[in-house]
Short mmCIF file of C-alpha atoms in Angstrom, two decimals:
data_model
loop_
_atom_site.label_atom_id
_atom_site.label_comp_id
_atom_site.label_asym_id
_atom_site.label_seq_id
_atom_site.Cartn_x
_atom_site.Cartn_y
_atom_site.Cartn_z
CA MET A 1 279.63 10.90 133.80
CA LYS A 2 279.78 9.65 137.51
CA LYS A 3 276.02 11.25 138.04
CA LYS A 4 274.17 9.82 134.74
CA TRP A 5 276.06 5.82 136.20
CA ILE A 6 274.45 6.82 139.97
CA TRP A 7 271.21 7.41 137.53
CA ILE A 8 271.21 4.19 135.43
CA LEU A 9 272.12 2.25 137.89
CA VAL A 10 269.30 3.53 140.57
CA ALA A 11 267.01 3.05 137.28
CA ILE A 12 267.71 -0.18 136.24
CA PRO A 13 266.10 -2.47 139.85
CA VAL A 14 263.26 0.49 140.10
CA VAL A 15 261.93 -0.16 135.89
CA TRP A 16 262.63 -3.60 137.15
CA LEU A 17 260.42 -3.86 140.15
CA THR A 18 257.91 -1.83 138.35
CA GLY A 19 257.84 -4.27 135.52
CA ILE A 20 256.94 -7.20 138.02
CA ILE A 21 254.41 -5.34 140.16
CA GLY A 22 252.55 -4.24 137.05
CA LEU A 23 252.58 -8.29 135.69
CA SER A 24 251.14 -9.07 138.59
CA PHE A 25 247.85 -6.92 138.02
CA VAL A 26 247.45 -9.20 135.01
CA TRP A 27 249.45 -12.50 135.42
CA PRO A 28 248.50 -15.18 135.66
CA ASP A 29 245.02 -15.41 135.29
CA VAL A 30 242.95 -15.57 138.36
CA SER A 31 240.30 -16.37 136.77
CA LYS A 32 240.59 -18.94 134.76
CA TYR A 33 240.18 -21.12 138.46
CA GLN A 34 236.81 -20.50 138.41
CA LYS A 35 236.25 -23.17 136.99
CA ILE A 36 238.99 -24.95 136.94
CA ASN A 37 240.82 -26.59 139.59
CA PRO A 38 244.97 -26.10 140.09
CA VAL A 39 246.71 -29.07 139.15
CA LYS A 40 249.87 -27.87 140.88
CA THR A 41 250.58 -24.94 142.58
CA SER A 42 253.86 -22.41 142.76
CA PHE A 43 254.79 -23.79 146.52
CA MET A 44 254.07 -28.13 145.07
CA GLU A 45 257.30 -26.75 142.84
CA TYR A 46 259.30 -25.44 146.07
CA ARG A 47 258.65 -29.05 147.91
CA GLU A 48 260.19 -30.17 144.84
CA ASP A 49 262.81 -28.99 144.37
CA GLU A 50 263.34 -28.53 148.32
CA TRP A 51 263.53 -32.40 147.58
CA ARG A 52 265.23 -32.51 145.26
CA SER A 53 268.07 -30.44 146.51
CA GLU A 54 267.62 -32.46 149.81
CA GLY A 55 268.19 -36.12 147.79
CA LYS A 56 264.24 -36.93 148.73
CA ASN A 57 263.07 -38.94 146.75
CA ILE A 58 259.27 -38.41 148.14
CA ARG A 59 255.86 -37.58 145.92
CA ILE A 60 253.29 -35.03 146.25
CA SER A 61 249.88 -36.45 147.39
CA GLN A 62 246.59 -34.99 146.65
CA ARG A 63 243.40 -36.13 145.87
CA TRP A 64 240.43 -32.76 145.12
CA VAL A 65 237.47 -32.72 146.52
CA PRO A 66 234.74 -29.80 146.03
CA LEU A 67 233.38 -28.64 149.54
CA GLY A 68 230.30 -30.46 149.59
CA ARG A 69 232.34 -33.53 150.56
CA ILE A 70 234.10 -31.84 153.09
CA SER A 71 232.82 -32.17 156.45
CA PRO A 72 231.39 -29.09 157.73
CA TYR A 73 233.32 -29.65 160.76
CA VAL A 74 236.53 -28.70 158.15
CA MET A 75 235.35 -25.44 156.96
CA LYS A 76 234.71 -23.91 160.81
CA ALA A 77 237.66 -25.32 162.83
CA VAL A 78 240.02 -24.43 158.89
CA LEU A 79 238.14 -20.98 160.07
CA ILE A 80 238.45 -20.12 163.37
CA ALA A 81 241.89 -21.61 163.64
CA GLU A 82 242.97 -19.45 160.26
CA ASP A 83 241.03 -17.13 159.03
CA ASP A 84 237.72 -16.01 161.53
CA LYS A 85 236.26 -13.22 159.89
CA PHE A 86 237.01 -14.95 156.97
CA TRP A 87 233.23 -14.04 154.85
CA ARG A 88 233.32 -10.41 155.69
CA HIS A 89 236.86 -9.21 155.15
CA GLU A 90 237.41 -8.48 151.01
CA GLY A 91 240.58 -10.35 151.69
CA PHE A 92 242.72 -8.45 153.70
CA ASP A 93 242.80 -8.78 157.84
CA TYR A 94 243.08 -5.37 159.35
CA VAL A 95 243.54 -5.69 162.73
CA ALA A 96 245.38 -8.51 162.17
CA ILE A 97 248.21 -6.90 159.93
CA GLN A 98 248.38 -3.67 161.85
CA LYS A 99 248.85 -6.39 164.74
CA ALA A 100 251.64 -7.91 162.92
CA VAL A 101 253.69 -5.24 161.75
CA GLU A 102 254.08 -3.67 165.34
CA LYS A 103 255.08 -7.20 167.00
CA ASP A 104 257.71 -6.89 163.54
CA LEU A 105 258.92 -3.45 164.92
CA LYS A 106 259.33 -4.63 167.90
CA GLN A 107 261.19 -7.44 167.13
CA ARG A 108 263.30 -6.11 164.52
CA LYS A 109 261.72 -8.73 162.13
CA PHE A 110 260.95 -9.09 158.72
CA LYS A 111 257.38 -11.60 159.31
CA VAL A 112 254.04 -9.43 159.08
CA GLY A 113 252.27 -12.63 159.24
CA GLY A 114 248.25 -11.65 159.88
CA SER A 115 247.31 -13.29 156.94
CA THR A 116 244.16 -14.40 155.86
CA ILE A 117 242.43 -17.46 153.84
CA SER A 118 243.49 -15.76 150.93
CA GLN A 119 246.80 -13.77 150.85
CA GLN A 120 247.55 -18.48 152.40
CA LEU A 121 246.50 -18.60 149.16
CA ALA A 122 247.56 -16.37 146.81
CA LYS A 123 251.24 -17.63 147.78
CA ASN A 124 250.33 -21.67 147.59
CA LEU A 125 249.22 -20.47 144.19
CA PHE A 126 251.93 -18.35 142.94
CA LEU A 127 254.36 -17.16 144.65
CA THR A 128 257.32 -18.75 146.64
CA PRO A 129 257.74 -18.96 150.62
CA SER A 130 260.62 -15.84 150.52
CA ARG A 131 259.75 -12.73 152.94
CA ASN A 132 260.40 -9.31 150.72
CA PRO A 133 258.78 -6.47 150.64
CA VAL A 134 258.51 -6.94 146.96
CA ARG A 135 256.54 -10.31 147.39
CA LYS A 136 254.68 -8.95 150.39
CA ILE A 137 253.57 -5.96 147.37
CA ARG A 138 252.87 -9.10 144.80
CA GLU A 139 251.08 -11.52 147.51
CA ALA A 140 248.14 -8.21 148.04
CA ILE A 141 248.23 -7.69 144.73
CA TYR A 142 246.89 -11.84 143.45
CA THR A 143 244.53 -11.97 147.00
CA TRP A 144 242.86 -8.61 145.31
CA ARG A 145 242.17 -9.99 142.31
CA MET A 146 241.26 -13.42 143.96
CA GLU A 147 238.63 -11.88 145.56
CA GLU A 148 237.62 -9.94 142.22
CA ASN A 149 236.85 -13.11 140.66
CA LEU A 150 236.63 -15.61 142.97
CA SER A 151 233.29 -16.76 145.29
CA LYS A 152 234.46 -16.37 148.98
CA LYS A 153 233.15 -20.57 149.06
CA ARG A 154 235.60 -20.85 145.33
CA ILE A 155 238.65 -19.78 147.14
CA LEU A 156 237.68 -22.26 150.45
CA GLU A 157 237.26 -24.89 147.57
CA ILE A 158 240.65 -23.98 146.54
CA TYR A 159 242.84 -23.96 149.61
CA LEU A 160 241.64 -26.88 151.19
CA ASN A 161 242.66 -28.86 148.11
CA VAL A 162 245.88 -27.68 148.38
CA ALA A 163 247.13 -26.80 151.52
CA GLU A 164 250.25 -28.43 153.19
CA TRP A 165 249.70 -31.07 155.88
CA GLY A 166 252.33 -33.44 156.66
CA GLN A 167 255.54 -33.75 154.51
CA GLY A 168 254.32 -34.67 150.40
CA ILE A 169 250.47 -34.51 152.39
CA PHE A 170 247.94 -32.39 150.03
CA GLY A 171 244.60 -30.59 150.70
CA ILE A 172 242.15 -31.95 153.20
CA GLU A 173 241.23 -35.22 151.28
CA MET A 174 244.24 -36.96 151.48
CA ALA A 175 245.23 -35.64 154.67
CA ALA A 176 242.37 -37.22 156.48
CA ARG A 177 242.86 -40.71 154.61
CA HIS A 178 246.11 -40.24 155.59
CA TYR A 179 245.37 -39.40 159.59
CA PHE A 180 242.62 -40.79 159.96
CA GLY A 181 242.14 -43.72 157.31
CA LYS A 182 238.48 -41.66 156.25
CA SER A 183 237.35 -38.76 153.30
CA ALA A 184 237.33 -36.07 153.94
CA ALA A 185 233.50 -36.09 154.24
CA ALA A 186 233.25 -38.56 157.43
CA LEU A 187 235.90 -36.47 159.72
CA SER A 188 234.80 -35.60 162.89
CA ALA A 189 234.46 -31.97 164.64
CA MET A 190 237.56 -33.19 166.81
CA GLU A 191 239.28 -34.56 163.46
CA ALA A 192 238.85 -31.58 162.09
CA ALA A 193 240.24 -29.91 165.34
CA ARG A 194 243.31 -31.45 165.03
CA LEU A 195 244.14 -30.90 161.17
CA ALA A 196 243.17 -27.02 161.63
CA ALA A 197 245.62 -26.41 164.72
CA VAL A 198 248.47 -27.63 162.78
CA LEU A 199 248.10 -25.94 159.74
CA PRO A 200 250.92 -22.76 160.90
CA ASN A 201 253.05 -25.61 160.39
CA PRO A 202 252.00 -28.52 159.08
CA ARG A 203 255.67 -30.34 158.92
CA LEU A 204 256.40 -30.33 162.50
CA TYR A 205 253.31 -31.33 164.03
CA SER A 206 250.74 -34.62 163.85
CA PRO A 207 247.81 -34.21 163.98
CA THR A 208 247.14 -37.31 165.66
CA GLY A 209 250.51 -37.07 167.92
CA ASN A 210 250.65 -35.93 171.51
CA SER A 211 251.86 -32.41 170.68
CA ARG A 212 250.88 -30.17 173.61
CA TYR A 213 250.76 -27.63 171.48
CA VAL A 214 248.53 -29.96 169.84
CA ASN A 215 246.70 -30.42 172.05
CA TYR A 216 245.79 -27.56 173.40
CA ARG A 217 245.10 -25.97 170.01
CA SER A 218 242.88 -28.76 168.92
CA GLU A 219 240.61 -28.27 172.16
CA LYS A 220 240.39 -24.79 172.06
CA ILE A 221 239.11 -24.52 168.24
CA TYR A 222 236.62 -26.98 169.66
CA GLY A 223 235.24 -25.61 172.73
CA ILE A 224 234.56 -22.25 170.10
CA MET A 225 233.27 -25.01 167.97
CA VAL A 226 230.44 -26.44 171.13
CA ARG A 227 230.12 -22.85 172.41
CA ARG A 228 228.47 -21.03 168.98
CA GLY A 229 226.97 -24.41 168.88
CA ILE A 230 228.48 -26.53 165.69
CA VAL A 231 228.82 -29.20 167.56
CA ILE A 232 226.54 -29.93 170.92
CA GLU A 233 229.13 -32.79 172.36
CA GLU A 234 226.17 -35.26 173.53
CA TYR A 235 225.46 -35.85 169.47
CA GLU A 236 228.71 -36.15 168.78
CA GLU A 237 229.67 -39.12 171.74
CA VAL A 238 226.64 -41.06 170.31
CA LEU A 239 228.35 -40.74 166.61
CA GLN A 240 231.53 -42.61 168.42
CA ASP A 241 229.35 -45.55 169.70
CA PRO A 242 228.60 -48.00 166.93
CA ARG A 243 225.94 -48.95 169.35
CA GLU A 244 224.38 -45.85 168.92
CA THR A 245 224.11 -45.29 165.18
CA GLY A 246 222.81 -47.87 162.40
CA ALA A 247 225.90 -47.65 159.01
CA ASP A 248 224.02 -45.92 156.00
CA PRO A 249 225.01 -47.20 152.77
CA SER A 250 226.14 -43.63 151.21
CA GLY A 251 228.37 -42.85 154.25
CA GLY A 252 226.03 -40.88 156.40
CA ILE A 253 224.08 -41.14 160.08
CA THR A 254 220.96 -43.48 159.82
CA VAL A 255 218.79 -40.83 162.20
CA THR A 256 215.62 -42.34 163.43
CA THR A 257 213.05 -39.59 164.71
CA GLY A 258 210.55 -40.12 167.79
CA SER A 259 206.75 -39.24 165.64
CA ASP A 260 206.66 -41.42 162.45
CA GLU A 261 209.73 -43.85 163.37
CA LYS A 262 211.05 -44.02 159.75
CA THR A 263 214.77 -43.23 158.94
CA THR A 264 216.60 -41.01 156.80
CA ALA A 265 220.08 -40.26 156.53
CA ALA A 266 222.15 -37.50 157.72
CA SER A 267 224.55 -36.91 154.63
CA PRO A 268 227.86 -35.75 155.81
CA THR A 269 227.59 -32.29 154.27
CA THR A 270 224.54 -31.54 156.04
CA PRO A 271 224.24 -28.05 158.44
CA ILE A 272 224.66 -28.68 162.02
CA PRO A 273 222.92 -27.89 164.26
CA GLY A 274 222.88 -24.03 165.58
CA ASP A 275 225.67 -23.09 162.61
CA SER A 276 224.88 -19.69 161.91
CA GLY A 277 228.29 -18.59 160.84
CA ASN A 278 228.20 -15.20 162.13
CA GLN A 279 229.28 -15.10 165.72
CA GLN A 280 232.79 -13.47 166.25
CA VAL A 281 234.80 -14.91 168.87
CA PRO A 282 238.75 -14.74 168.64
CA THR A 283 240.22 -16.82 166.80
CA VAL A 284 242.40 -19.17 167.84
CA GLU A 285 246.39 -18.85 167.59
CA SER A 286 248.66 -20.83 169.04
CA LEU A 287 250.77 -20.98 172.27
CA PRO A 288 254.88 -22.52 171.33
CA GLN A 289 255.04 -25.31 172.84
CA GLY A 290 255.93 -26.52 176.05
CA GLN A 291 254.22 -23.47 177.34
CA LYS A 292 251.32 -24.17 179.33
CA PRO A 293 247.83 -22.24 178.91
CA SER A 294 246.80 -20.56 182.26
CA PRO A 295 242.82 -20.40 182.12
CA ALA A 296 242.55 -16.55 181.32
CA THR A 297 244.57 -17.72 178.03
CA LEU A 298 242.37 -16.21 175.23
CA PRO A 299 243.75 -17.36 171.51
CA GLY A 300 246.23 -15.36 170.01
CA GLU A 301 248.58 -13.73 172.38
CA ALA A 302 251.37 -15.97 171.13
CA GLN A 303 251.88 -17.28 167.86
CA SER A 304 253.96 -20.88 166.94
CA PRO A 305 256.76 -20.36 164.35
CA ARG A 306 254.66 -20.58 160.45
CA ASN A 307 255.62 -23.25 158.43
CA PRO A 308 257.80 -20.66 155.71
CA GLY A 309 255.47 -22.23 153.43
CA PRO A 310 251.24 -20.61 152.96
#
């Protein structure tokens, strides 16, 4: 009789876990996000519950913008900072996961990490920030389902619109307006780099502050953009000087051609010169705040404490 109860006690959690994992393969409907924009994510709801429990009167500030109205600099900076293999992997960066697991085993902690943009979005849309093996399994299933049902561009578009960028600030449009007083389409390369630099912990760091960590990380991201030809520094300097450019009603930059002296407006979403998007340069990871990087330090040697969220 005693053995029977032991088996029952063991079977109940096993059946429960199997049910949860099995349900993750069919629910929620990921394919609906091919055309429908998520109104509120699980992570946003988690933040709201957190604020209520702390007695804080904070509201979510978010404004959705399509990918075509986001500066290409933002897309490049975020991918360099968070997931440099985004266009090539199928949802998982196995090398990064292996390194993260080895680090966890060494420190005897369960953090894993090494998350791709797809994994971060899966956590943001469907899960809470809790860390346990079952959650990681569900995250993997949701990531796989998103990669099967959504295009890479759509995954990136949703991610940029729901990512947390500060206390109550969600999405790149509100982040751009809050920190720099402009639309996401008008962000410069350095502004994009600074916004990307704080993603691991946007409530601890500010893109406009003077944090040594943010300064170092954003300069690394910007440097990679320059080396890849995404940013032409001389061109950026001209754009920063209003005497060198004309204002265009559409919000673009007026460029004068040397051959016929005609002017054309360059949209904020115009492809950046030399941006092939295929060069493989080490992704930028964080250095602990206060640690002075040596000239030989490469991105990815150390990582800042990541926000409990995505």
